Short mmCIF file of C-alpha atoms in Angstrom, two decimals:
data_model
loop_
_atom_site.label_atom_id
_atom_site.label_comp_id
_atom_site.label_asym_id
_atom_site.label_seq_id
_atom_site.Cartn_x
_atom_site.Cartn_y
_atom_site.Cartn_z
CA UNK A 26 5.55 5.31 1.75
CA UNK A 27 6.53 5.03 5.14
CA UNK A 28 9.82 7.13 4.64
CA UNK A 29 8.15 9.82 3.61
CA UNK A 30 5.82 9.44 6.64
CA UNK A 31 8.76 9.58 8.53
CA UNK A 32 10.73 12.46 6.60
CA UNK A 33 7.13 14.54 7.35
CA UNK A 34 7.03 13.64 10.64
CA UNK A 35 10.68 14.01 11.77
CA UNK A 36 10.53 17.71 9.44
CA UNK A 37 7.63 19.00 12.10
CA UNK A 38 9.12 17.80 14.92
CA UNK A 39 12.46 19.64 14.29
CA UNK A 40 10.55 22.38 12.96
CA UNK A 41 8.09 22.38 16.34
CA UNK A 42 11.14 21.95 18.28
CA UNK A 43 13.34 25.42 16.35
CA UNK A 44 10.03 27.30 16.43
CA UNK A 45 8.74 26.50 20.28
CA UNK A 46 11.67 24.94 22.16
CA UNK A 47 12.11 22.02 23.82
CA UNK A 48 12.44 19.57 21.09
CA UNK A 49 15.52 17.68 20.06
CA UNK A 50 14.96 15.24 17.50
CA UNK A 51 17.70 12.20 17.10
CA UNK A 52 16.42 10.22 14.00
CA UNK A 53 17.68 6.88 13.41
CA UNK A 54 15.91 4.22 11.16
CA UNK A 55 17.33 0.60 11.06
CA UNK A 56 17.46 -2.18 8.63
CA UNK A 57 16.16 -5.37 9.19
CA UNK A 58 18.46 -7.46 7.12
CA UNK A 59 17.58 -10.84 8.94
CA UNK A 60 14.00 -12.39 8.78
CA UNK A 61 12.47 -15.19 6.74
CA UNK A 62 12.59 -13.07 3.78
CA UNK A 63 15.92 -12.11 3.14
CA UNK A 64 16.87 -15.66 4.17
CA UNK A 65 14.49 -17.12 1.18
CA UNK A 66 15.93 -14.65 -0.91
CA UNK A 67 19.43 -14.98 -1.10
CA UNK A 68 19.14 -18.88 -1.11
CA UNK A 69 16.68 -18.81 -3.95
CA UNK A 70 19.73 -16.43 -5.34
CA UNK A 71 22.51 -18.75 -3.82
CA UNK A 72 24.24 -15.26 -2.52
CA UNK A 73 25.01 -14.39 0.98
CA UNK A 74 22.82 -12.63 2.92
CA UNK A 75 24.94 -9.71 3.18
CA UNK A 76 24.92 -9.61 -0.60
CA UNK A 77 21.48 -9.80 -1.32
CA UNK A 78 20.01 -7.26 1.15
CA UNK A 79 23.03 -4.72 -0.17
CA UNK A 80 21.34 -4.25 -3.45
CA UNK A 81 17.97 -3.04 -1.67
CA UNK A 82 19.80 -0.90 1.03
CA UNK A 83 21.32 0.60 -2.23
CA UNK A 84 17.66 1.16 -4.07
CA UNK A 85 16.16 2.55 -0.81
CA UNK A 86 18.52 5.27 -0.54
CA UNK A 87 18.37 6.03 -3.75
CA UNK A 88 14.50 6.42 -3.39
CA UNK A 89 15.65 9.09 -0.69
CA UNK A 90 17.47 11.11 -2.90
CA UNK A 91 15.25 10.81 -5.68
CA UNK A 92 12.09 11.99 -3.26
CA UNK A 93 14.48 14.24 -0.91
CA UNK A 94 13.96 12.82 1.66
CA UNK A 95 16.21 13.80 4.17
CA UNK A 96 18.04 11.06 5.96
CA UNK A 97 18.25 9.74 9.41
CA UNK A 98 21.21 10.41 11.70
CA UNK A 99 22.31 6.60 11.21
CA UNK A 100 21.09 3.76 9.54
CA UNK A 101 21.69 0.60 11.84
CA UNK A 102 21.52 -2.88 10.33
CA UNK A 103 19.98 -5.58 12.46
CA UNK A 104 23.28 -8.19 11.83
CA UNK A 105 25.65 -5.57 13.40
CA UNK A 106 23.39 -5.95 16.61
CA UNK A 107 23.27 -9.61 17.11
CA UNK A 108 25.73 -9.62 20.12
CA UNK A 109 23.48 -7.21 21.81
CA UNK A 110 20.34 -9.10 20.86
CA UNK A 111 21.84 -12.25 22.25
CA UNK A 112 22.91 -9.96 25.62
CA UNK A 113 18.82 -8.70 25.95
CA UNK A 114 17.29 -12.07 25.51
CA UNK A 115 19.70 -13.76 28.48
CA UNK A 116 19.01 -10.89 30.80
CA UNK A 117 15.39 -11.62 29.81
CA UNK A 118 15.88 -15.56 30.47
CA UNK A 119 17.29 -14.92 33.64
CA UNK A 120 14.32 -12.82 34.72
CA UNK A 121 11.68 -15.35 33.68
CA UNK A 122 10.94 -13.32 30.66
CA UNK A 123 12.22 -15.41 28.24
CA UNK A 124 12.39 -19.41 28.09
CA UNK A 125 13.82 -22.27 25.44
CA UNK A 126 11.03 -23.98 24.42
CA UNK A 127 11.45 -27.70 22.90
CA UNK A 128 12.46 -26.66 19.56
CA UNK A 129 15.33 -25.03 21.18
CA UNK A 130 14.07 -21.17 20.35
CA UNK A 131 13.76 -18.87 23.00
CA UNK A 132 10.55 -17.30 23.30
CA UNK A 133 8.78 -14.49 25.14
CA UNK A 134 6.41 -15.07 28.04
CA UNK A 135 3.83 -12.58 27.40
CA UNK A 136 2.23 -13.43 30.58
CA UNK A 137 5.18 -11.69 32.21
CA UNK A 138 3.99 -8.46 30.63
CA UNK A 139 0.24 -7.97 31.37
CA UNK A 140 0.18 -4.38 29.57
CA UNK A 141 1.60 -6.18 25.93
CA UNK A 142 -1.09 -4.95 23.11
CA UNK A 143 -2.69 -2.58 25.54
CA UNK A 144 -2.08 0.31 23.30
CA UNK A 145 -3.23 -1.55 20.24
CA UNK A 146 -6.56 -2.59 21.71
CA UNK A 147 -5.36 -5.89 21.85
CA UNK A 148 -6.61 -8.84 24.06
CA UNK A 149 -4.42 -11.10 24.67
CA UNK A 150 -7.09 -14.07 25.41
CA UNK A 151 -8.57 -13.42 21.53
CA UNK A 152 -5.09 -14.29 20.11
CA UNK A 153 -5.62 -17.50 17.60
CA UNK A 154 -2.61 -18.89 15.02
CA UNK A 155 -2.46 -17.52 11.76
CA UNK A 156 -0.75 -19.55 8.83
CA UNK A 157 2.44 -18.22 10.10
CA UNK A 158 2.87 -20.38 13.16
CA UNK A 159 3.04 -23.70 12.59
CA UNK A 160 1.72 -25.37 16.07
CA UNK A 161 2.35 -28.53 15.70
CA UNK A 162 6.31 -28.46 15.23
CA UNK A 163 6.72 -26.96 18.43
CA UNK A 164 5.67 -26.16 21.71
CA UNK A 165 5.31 -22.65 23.48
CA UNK A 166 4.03 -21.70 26.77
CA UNK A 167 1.27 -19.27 25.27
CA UNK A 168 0.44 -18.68 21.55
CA UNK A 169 0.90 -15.33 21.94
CA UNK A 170 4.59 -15.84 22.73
CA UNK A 171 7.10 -15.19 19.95
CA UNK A 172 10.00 -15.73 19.37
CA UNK A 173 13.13 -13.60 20.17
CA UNK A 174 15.89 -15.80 18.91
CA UNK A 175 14.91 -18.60 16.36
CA UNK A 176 16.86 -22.16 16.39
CA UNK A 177 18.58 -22.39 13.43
CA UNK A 178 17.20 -25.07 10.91
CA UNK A 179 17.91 -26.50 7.41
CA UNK A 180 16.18 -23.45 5.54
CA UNK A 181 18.42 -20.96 7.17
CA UNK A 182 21.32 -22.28 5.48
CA UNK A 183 24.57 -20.32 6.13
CA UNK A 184 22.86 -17.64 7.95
CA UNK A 185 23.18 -18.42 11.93
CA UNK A 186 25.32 -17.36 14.92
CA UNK A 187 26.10 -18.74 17.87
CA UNK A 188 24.32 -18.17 20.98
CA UNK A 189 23.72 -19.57 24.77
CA UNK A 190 20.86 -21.73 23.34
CA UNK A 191 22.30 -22.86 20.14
CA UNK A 192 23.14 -21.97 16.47
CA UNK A 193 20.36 -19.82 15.65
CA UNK A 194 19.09 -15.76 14.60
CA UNK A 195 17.16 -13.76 16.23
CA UNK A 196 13.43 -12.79 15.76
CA UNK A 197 12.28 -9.34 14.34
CA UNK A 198 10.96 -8.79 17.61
CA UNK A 199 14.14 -8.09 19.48
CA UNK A 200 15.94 -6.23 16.96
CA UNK A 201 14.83 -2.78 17.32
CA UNK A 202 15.11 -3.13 20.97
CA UNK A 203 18.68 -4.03 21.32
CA UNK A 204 19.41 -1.18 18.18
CA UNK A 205 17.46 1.09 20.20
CA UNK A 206 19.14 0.82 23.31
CA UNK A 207 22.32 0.63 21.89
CA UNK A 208 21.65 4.22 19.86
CA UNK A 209 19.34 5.91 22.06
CA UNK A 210 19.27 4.87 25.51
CA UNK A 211 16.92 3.12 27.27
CA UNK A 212 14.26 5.58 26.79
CA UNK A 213 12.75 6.46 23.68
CA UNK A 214 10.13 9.08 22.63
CA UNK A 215 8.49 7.63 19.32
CA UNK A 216 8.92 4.52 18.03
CA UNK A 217 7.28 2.96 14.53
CA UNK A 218 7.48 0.95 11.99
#
């Protein structure tokens, strides 16, 4: 569903752009190959991670074709980014952004960004833990704060890189930032997921 929201979308924009002017539409849409999921996955499989998220990259674009959907200028995957994930979340350490909490993850300090969630409607001193955070085995400045490079534990298996603050991955947070940047520039128009 959401490609074709995003074939529709990126169709009228080019077609706003030929028809009025002014409108130059660079479309890239990135995989995230590395999160909890894809690390269950392929050790329930006992593959590599680079195997088992190959076989959906495969099906999705095959869904393109079969729905013509046109594709996107380039399809970045989140591992190929990891350097310049690591790169973002030091610069954001060193500004007081970013700190290593106890469990050795680096997190980031939403109170260093008073506008986070003000576009959502979001208030950030309603936030409460969901089933997804488990308190208790660690501690972070805020619970809003997540995380932008995870320490790497027993149920990540073979899937970790070195970093500044340890053997670890990063967080889905960071990844389309660092992609972004990387492929676009530090400004972006649109941006969804």
């Amino acid at each position: 569903m959401s490609a074709i929201v995003y074939d529709v979308l990126v169709r009228y924009l080019r077609w706003r752009g030929n028809s009025f002017g002014g409108l130059n539409v660079r479309y890239v849409s990135n995989y995230t190959d590395v999160d909890d999921k894809t690390i269950r996955g392929c050790r329930q499989l006992g593959v590599r991670l680079a195997d088992f998220t190959q076989k959906f990259k495969d099906a999705f674009f095959e869904d393109l074709g079969t729905l013509r959907i046109k594709r996107a200028q380039q399809f970045p995957a989140a591992t190929d980014y990891v350097a310049q994930m690591i790169e973002m979340i030091r610069v954001l350490e060193q500004k007081g952004i970013a700190y290593q909490a106890e469990d050795k993850s680096v997190y980031f300090r939403l109170s260093k960004f008073p506008d986070y969630g003000k576009l959502a409607h979001l208030n950030l001193d309603e936030l409460r833990p969901t089933g997804r955070i488990a308190n208790d085995e660690y501690e972070k400045e805020s619970i809003g704060d997540f995380a932008l490079w995870k320490a790497w534990d027993e149920n990540d298996g073979d899937v970790k890189w070195d970093s500044p603050w340890g053997q670890g991955r990063p967080g889905w947070h960071i990844e389309c930032s660092a992609m972004a940047r990387m492929l676009l520039g530090d400004e972006i128009d649109i941006h969804s997921g």
